[in-house]
mmCIF file of C-alpha atoms in Angstrom:
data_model
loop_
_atom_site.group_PDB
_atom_site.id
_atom_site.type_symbol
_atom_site.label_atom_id
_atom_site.label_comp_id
_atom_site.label_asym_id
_atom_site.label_seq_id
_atom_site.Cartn_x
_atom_site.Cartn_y
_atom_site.Cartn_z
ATOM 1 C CA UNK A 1 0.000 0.000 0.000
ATOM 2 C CA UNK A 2 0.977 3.098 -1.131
ATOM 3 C CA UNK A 3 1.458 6.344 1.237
ATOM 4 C CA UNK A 4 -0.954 8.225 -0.096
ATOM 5 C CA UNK A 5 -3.482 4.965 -0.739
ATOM 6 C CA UNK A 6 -3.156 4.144 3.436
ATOM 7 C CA UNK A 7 -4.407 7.445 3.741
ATOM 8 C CA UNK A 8 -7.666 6.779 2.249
ATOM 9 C CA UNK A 9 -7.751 3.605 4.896
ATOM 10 C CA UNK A 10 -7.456 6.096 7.796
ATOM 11 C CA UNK A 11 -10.672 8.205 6.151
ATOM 12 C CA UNK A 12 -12.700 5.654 6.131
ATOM 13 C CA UNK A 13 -12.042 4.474 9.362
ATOM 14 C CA UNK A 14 -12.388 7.933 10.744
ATOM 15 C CA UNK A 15 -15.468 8.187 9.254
ATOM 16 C CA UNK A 16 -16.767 5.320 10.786
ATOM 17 C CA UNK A 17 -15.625 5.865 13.910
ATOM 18 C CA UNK A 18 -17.989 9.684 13.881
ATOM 19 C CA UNK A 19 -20.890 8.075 12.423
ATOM 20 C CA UNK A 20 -20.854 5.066 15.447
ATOM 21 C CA UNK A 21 -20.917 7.929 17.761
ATOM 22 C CA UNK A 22 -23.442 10.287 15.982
ATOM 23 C CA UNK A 23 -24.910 8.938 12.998
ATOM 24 C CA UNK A 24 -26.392 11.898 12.040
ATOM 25 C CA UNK A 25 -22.660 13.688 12.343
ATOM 26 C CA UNK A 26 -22.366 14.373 8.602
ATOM 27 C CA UNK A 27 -25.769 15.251 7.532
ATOM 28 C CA UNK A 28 -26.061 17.912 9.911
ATOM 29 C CA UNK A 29 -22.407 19.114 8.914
ATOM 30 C CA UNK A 30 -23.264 19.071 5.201
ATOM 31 C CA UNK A 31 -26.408 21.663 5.984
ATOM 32 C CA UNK A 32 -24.530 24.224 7.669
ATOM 33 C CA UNK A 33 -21.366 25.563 9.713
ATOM 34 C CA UNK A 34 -21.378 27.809 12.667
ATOM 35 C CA UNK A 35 -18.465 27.976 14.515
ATOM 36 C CA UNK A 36 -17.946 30.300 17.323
ATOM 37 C CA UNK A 37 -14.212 30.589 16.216
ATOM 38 C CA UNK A 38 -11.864 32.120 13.952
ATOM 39 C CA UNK A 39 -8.197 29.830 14.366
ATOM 40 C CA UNK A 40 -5.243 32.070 13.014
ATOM 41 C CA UNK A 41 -2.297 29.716 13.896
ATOM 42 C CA UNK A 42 1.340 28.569 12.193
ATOM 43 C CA UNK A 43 1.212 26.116 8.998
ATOM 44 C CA UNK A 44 3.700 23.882 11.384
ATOM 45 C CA UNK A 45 2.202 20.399 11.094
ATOM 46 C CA UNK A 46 2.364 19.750 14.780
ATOM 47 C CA UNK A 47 0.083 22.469 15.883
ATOM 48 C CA UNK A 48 -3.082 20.985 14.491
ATOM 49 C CA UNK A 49 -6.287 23.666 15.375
ATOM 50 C CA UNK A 50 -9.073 21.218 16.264
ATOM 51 C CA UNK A 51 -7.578 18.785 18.263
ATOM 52 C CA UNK A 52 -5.641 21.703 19.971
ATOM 53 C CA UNK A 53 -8.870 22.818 21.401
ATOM 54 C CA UNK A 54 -10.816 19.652 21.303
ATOM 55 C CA UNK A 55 -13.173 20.654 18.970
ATOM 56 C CA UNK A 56 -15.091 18.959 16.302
ATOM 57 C CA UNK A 57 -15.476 19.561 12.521
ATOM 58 C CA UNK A 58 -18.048 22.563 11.893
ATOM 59 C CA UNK A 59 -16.361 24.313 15.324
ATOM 60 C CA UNK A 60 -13.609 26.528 14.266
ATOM 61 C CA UNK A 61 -13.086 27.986 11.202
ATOM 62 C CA UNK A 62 -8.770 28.271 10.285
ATOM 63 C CA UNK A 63 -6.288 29.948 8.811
ATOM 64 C CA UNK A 64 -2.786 28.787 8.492
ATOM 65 C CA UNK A 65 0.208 30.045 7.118
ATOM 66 C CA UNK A 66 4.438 30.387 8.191
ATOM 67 C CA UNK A 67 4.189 31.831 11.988
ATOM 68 C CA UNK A 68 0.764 33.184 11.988
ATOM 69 C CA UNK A 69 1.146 36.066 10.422
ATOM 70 C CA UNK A 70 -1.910 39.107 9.584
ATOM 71 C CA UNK A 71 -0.104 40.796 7.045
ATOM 72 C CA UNK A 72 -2.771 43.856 5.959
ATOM 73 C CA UNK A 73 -1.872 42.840 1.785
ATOM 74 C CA UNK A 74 -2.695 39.064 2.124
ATOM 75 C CA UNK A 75 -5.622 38.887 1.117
ATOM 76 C CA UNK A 76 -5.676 35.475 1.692
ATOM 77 C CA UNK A 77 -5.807 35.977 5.024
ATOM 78 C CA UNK A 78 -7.958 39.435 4.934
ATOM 79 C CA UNK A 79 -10.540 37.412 2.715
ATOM 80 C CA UNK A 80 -10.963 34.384 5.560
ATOM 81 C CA UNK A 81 -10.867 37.369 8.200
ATOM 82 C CA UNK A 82 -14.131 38.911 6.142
ATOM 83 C CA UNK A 83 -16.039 35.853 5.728
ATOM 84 C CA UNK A 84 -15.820 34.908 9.019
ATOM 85 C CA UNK A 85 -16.805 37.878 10.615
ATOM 86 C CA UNK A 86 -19.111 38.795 8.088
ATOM 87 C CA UNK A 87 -20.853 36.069 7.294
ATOM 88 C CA UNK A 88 -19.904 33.664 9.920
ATOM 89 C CA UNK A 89 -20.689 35.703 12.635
ATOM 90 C CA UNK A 90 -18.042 34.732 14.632
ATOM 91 C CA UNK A 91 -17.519 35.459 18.148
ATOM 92 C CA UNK A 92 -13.759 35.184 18.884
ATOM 93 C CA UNK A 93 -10.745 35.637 17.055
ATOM 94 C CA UNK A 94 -7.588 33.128 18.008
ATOM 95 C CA UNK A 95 -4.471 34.058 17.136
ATOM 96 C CA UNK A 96 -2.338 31.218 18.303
ATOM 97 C CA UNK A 97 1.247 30.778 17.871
ATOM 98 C CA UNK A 98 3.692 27.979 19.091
ATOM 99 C CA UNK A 99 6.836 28.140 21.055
ATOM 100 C CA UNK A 100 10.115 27.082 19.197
ATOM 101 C CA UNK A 101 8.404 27.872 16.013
ATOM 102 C CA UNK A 102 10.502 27.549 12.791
ATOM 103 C CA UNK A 103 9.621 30.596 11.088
ATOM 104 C CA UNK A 104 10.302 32.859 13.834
ATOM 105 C CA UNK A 105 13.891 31.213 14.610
ATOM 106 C CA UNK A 106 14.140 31.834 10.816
ATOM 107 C CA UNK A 107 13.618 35.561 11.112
ATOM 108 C CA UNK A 108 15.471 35.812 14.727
ATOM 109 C CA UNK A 109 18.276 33.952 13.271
ATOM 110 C CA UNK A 110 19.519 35.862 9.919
ATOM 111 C CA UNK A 111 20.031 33.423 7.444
ATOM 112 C CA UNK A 112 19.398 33.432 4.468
ATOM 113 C CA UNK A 113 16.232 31.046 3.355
ATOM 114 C CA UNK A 114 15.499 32.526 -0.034
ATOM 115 C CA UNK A 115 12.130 33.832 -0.882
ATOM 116 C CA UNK A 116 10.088 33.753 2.602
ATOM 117 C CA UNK A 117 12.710 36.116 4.005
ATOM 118 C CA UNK A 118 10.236 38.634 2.762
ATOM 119 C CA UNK A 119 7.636 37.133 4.668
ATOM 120 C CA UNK A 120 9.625 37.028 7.613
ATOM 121 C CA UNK A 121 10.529 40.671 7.132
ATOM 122 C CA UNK A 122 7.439 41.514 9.272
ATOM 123 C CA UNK A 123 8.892 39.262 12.580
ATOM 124 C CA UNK A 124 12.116 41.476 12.112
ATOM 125 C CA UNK A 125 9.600 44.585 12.504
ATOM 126 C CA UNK A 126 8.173 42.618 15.477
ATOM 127 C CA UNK A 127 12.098 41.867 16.913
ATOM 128 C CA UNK A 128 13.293 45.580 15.939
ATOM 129 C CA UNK A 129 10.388 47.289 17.982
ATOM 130 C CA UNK A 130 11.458 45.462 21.205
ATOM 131 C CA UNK A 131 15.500 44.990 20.524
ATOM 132 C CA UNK A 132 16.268 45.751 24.127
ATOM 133 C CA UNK A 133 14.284 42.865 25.412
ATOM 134 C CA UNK A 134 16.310 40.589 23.014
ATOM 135 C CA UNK A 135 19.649 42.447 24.099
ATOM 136 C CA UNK A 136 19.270 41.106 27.261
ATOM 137 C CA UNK A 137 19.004 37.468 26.037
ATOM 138 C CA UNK A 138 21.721 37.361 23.390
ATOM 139 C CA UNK A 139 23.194 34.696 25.378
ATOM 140 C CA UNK A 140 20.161 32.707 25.582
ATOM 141 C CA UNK A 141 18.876 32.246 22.127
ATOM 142 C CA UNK A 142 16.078 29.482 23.086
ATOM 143 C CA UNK A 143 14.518 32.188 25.127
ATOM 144 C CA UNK A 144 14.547 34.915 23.159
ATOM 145 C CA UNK A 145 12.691 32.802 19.951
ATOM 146 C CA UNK A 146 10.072 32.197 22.964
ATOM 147 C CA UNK A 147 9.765 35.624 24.170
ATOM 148 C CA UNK A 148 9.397 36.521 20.014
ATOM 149 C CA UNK A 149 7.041 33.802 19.583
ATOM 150 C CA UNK A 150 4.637 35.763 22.064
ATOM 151 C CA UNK A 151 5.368 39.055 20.815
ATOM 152 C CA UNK A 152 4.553 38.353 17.288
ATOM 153 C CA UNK A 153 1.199 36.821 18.459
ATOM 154 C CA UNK A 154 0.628 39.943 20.116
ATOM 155 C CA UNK A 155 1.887 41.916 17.199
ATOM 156 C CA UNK A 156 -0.797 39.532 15.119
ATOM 157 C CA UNK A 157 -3.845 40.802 17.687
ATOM 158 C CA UNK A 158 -3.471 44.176 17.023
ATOM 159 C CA UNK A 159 -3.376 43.932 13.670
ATOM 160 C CA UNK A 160 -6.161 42.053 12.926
ATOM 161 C CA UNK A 161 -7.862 44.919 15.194
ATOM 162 C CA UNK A 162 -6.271 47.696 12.687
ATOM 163 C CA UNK A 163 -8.456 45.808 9.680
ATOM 164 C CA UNK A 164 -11.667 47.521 8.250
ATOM 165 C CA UNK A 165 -13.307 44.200 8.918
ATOM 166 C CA UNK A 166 -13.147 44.231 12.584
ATOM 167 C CA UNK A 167 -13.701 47.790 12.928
ATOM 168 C CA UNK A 168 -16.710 47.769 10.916
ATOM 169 C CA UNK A 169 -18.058 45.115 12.340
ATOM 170 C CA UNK A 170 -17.602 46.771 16.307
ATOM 171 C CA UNK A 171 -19.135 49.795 14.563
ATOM 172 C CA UNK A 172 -22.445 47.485 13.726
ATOM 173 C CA UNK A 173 -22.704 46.288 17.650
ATOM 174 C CA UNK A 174 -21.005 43.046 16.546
ATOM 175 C CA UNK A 175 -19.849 40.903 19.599
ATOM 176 C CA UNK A 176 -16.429 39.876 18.611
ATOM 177 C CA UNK A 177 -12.716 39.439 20.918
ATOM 178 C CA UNK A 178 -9.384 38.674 19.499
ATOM 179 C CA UNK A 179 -7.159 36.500 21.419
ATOM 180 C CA UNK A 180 -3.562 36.039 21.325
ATOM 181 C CA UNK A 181 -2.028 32.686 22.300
ATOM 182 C CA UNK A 182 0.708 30.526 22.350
ATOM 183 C CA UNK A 183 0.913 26.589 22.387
ATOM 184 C CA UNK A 184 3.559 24.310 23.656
ATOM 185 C CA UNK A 185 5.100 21.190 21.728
ATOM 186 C CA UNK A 186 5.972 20.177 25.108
ATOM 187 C CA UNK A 187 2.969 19.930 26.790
ATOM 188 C CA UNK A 188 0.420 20.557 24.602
ATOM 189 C CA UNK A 189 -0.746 23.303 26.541
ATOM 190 C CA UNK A 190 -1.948 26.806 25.244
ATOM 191 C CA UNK A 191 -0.717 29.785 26.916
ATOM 192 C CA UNK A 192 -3.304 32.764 27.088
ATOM 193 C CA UNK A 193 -0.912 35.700 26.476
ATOM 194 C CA UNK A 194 -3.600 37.857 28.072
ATOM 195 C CA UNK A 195 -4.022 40.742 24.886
ATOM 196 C CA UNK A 196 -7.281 40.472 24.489
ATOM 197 C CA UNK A 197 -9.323 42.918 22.653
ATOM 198 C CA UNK A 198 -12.784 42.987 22.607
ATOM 199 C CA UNK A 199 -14.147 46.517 21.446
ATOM 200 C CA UNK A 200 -13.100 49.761 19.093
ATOM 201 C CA UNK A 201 -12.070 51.812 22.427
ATOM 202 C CA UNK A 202 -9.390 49.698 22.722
ATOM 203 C CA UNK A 203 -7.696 50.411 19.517
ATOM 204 C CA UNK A 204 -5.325 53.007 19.660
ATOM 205 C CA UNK A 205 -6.783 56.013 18.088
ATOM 206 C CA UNK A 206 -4.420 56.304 15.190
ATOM 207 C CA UNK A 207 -5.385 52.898 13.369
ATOM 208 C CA UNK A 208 -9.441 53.503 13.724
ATOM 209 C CA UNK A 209 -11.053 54.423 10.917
ATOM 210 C CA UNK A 210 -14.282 56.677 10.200
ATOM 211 C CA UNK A 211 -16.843 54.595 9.668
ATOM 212 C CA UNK A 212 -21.108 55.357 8.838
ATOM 213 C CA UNK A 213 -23.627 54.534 10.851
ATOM 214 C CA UNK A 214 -23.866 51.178 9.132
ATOM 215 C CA UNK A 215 -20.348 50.328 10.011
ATOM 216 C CA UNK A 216 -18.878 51.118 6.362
ATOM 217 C CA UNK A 217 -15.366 52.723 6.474
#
């Protein structure tokens, strides 16, 4: 058996295994999703978002890509961002990044990977706006890819609050919170980084934008 034909094995036991529990599982997920949850994490293949949280198909809806980034031109990432608080109706926002991640020791540690270096760029912005924090660990590298790990979730929070999408939607009354945290290969525990934002008010005045009484920038 192939590698990819075993795969097709473990589907079909999977799928057996749902439908002995609930046998109406898959009807009811074909009809409709509505999840509560918006998963921003890291493409690493370790930090899986469902089992992370212990939640089901049809829970959380997830984004993925190298070190959890919310870069304001993706529009990869803008376009999930809009469909899931505009149409979704999601309630929170998880931003969740992992400790010892590769893409962040990529950017912390200067060398020279080729085309996602210009990815990465935006963790050096993250590193360069808190260099004397790293100063003081230059002789403990592990740390300081932790402490970065955390910062660039945090970094992450507040800009998905800077989008139009969020800040129209607080303008229409929507209920919404972003959350920044950070998961451990170790334990398999997530870490709330406490960053939490849950209304316009606590956006820094300089990245809100004018918006209508219907919540249109």
């Amino acid at each position: 058996m192939s590698g990819v034909d075993k795969l097709f094995e473990k589907n079909r036991s999977w799928a057996e295994s749902i439908k002995t529990s609930d046998p109406d599982f898959f009807e009811k997920l074909a009809n409709q999703q509505s999840p509560e949850y918006l998963w921003i994490g890291c493409s690493d293949s370790r930090v899986p978002a469902n089992q992370i949280i212990g939640l089901m198909p049809g829970e959380v809806f997830v984004h993925r890509n190298v070190a959890n980034m919310v870069v304001h031109t993706d529009f990869n990432c803008l376009t999930v961002l809009q469909y899931a608080v505009d149409v979704l109706k999601v309630k929170h926002i998880l931003v969740v990044g992992h400790y010892n991640c590769g893409g962040v020791r990529a950017a912390y540690e200067d060398q020279d990977n080729g085309l996602i270096d210009n990815w990465l760029r935006n963790i050096k912005d993250v590193q360069h706006n808190h260099q004397s924090r790293f100063d003081a660990l230059e002789n403990d590298p592990d740390a300081a890819i932790d402490l970065l790990c955390e910062l660039n979730v945090m970094s992450q929070v507040s800009n998905v609050c800077h989008t139009t999408i969020l800040q129209n939607a607080w303008s229409r009354g929507h209920e919404i919170s972003v959350h920044g945290w950070v998961y451990s290969l170790k334990d398999g525990l997530v870490k709330d980084l406490q960053c939490s934002v849950s209304s316009l008010d606590q956006v820094s005045k300089i990245y809100r934008v004018m918006c209508d009484d219907n919540g249109s920038a």
